[in-house]
């Protein structure tokens, strides 16, 4: 009969436990993290960037203003993005990407569109926003974007949805208003949409989300 202490010792011996997967620098996640690091190494600049450029890729938007609910993430050092996004080649979301896809100024145009949304808001100042962007081969864009969102849980991705929306068009007017448009009135189609949630309820989620990040 085996000694019970021997069995217990073998079960708890760290040398006999299953080893973690070895680090693979060419693994999918490792390569995705290298894209994230490359973006975060880019200089923080005005939104939109002062000079137009061609290309597709990923980006992060930062807030430096005094909107009360955003105080915990407002920083002159571009530390925690308020929003993360991407711009892909025309047709790639429908499976028509690759060499035939139209690239143009997709990334710059996306940043410029965001600047227009912020500029239209009654309670935000475009001069309070900065951005980083990185031109990336299309294969790495979805992974880089998802890793950035998972790492930072940016407020306008995780809680205040609707920043990246386009005008829904008159055939969809009367639908639910986005949380972003509820907090930041000003875009032309806002008043054509119906209220879904009260601003106080959205702001309560904002405070909870940011408090949770501070405690991590």
Steps between C-alpha positions, in 0.01 A plus 500: 500500500638847400566759761230776479757773569692389191189530286428851636859610445494384139172680436626832635854485366528798257763309302238243400225750409413570140727764345355810329523532125845623393524854366486505124618834356341408168167400654186687398450681833869588533499652154180687581659641814789627289248698294353645820845603624577661166183710521572608858851604394355740244493870596176643633374772266192713438174350383483489204869482408617824340603335172296256292654160427419177319457165666290277723566399859414552865475804725434621853325823602587677827317762706665793679201719588283577801173318433425403863422131449822445304736647758662164590625448143576862409875530469746714301723194459269284285499217753157335474302523177136597509445319170679245282414419142618390160466582134510219247517498123178556308325169447708304752212462747306330226785268413623698201824622650856418403673635193174615344386701801499877483718651773519872432488718811278264698678543834534876471137532390383300801688728738365804319146366533548458875626857519181617330284311751685651793493845343121477467448412869374783720702398808833384353792697353693349211818665630476272807557186293815329375564181307756239409477307176694220334487388138481121510474215250133399484557154649603651837232767534221296668738336747675824590169677556355221715814481717492876556136488605563205729797671665353847552121446495464854356194685626346569160549136397388333821226724645406809299417337168429683177796731444597332172151493351407653167179689434244214498305663217143621491358150457636410844417823676284440804722215621687495828744781569853386587643556847771721351245726331301513823799625697643721225219664300586673178515255209243584237296180533477493881161668526355264240564206733306409814648485847595151613666579833519804724838677528514436877485125445781516245715721725451254787645223280785730400592563863481130587713403203772756571499423873549133420799581281659707776468205739661249261 
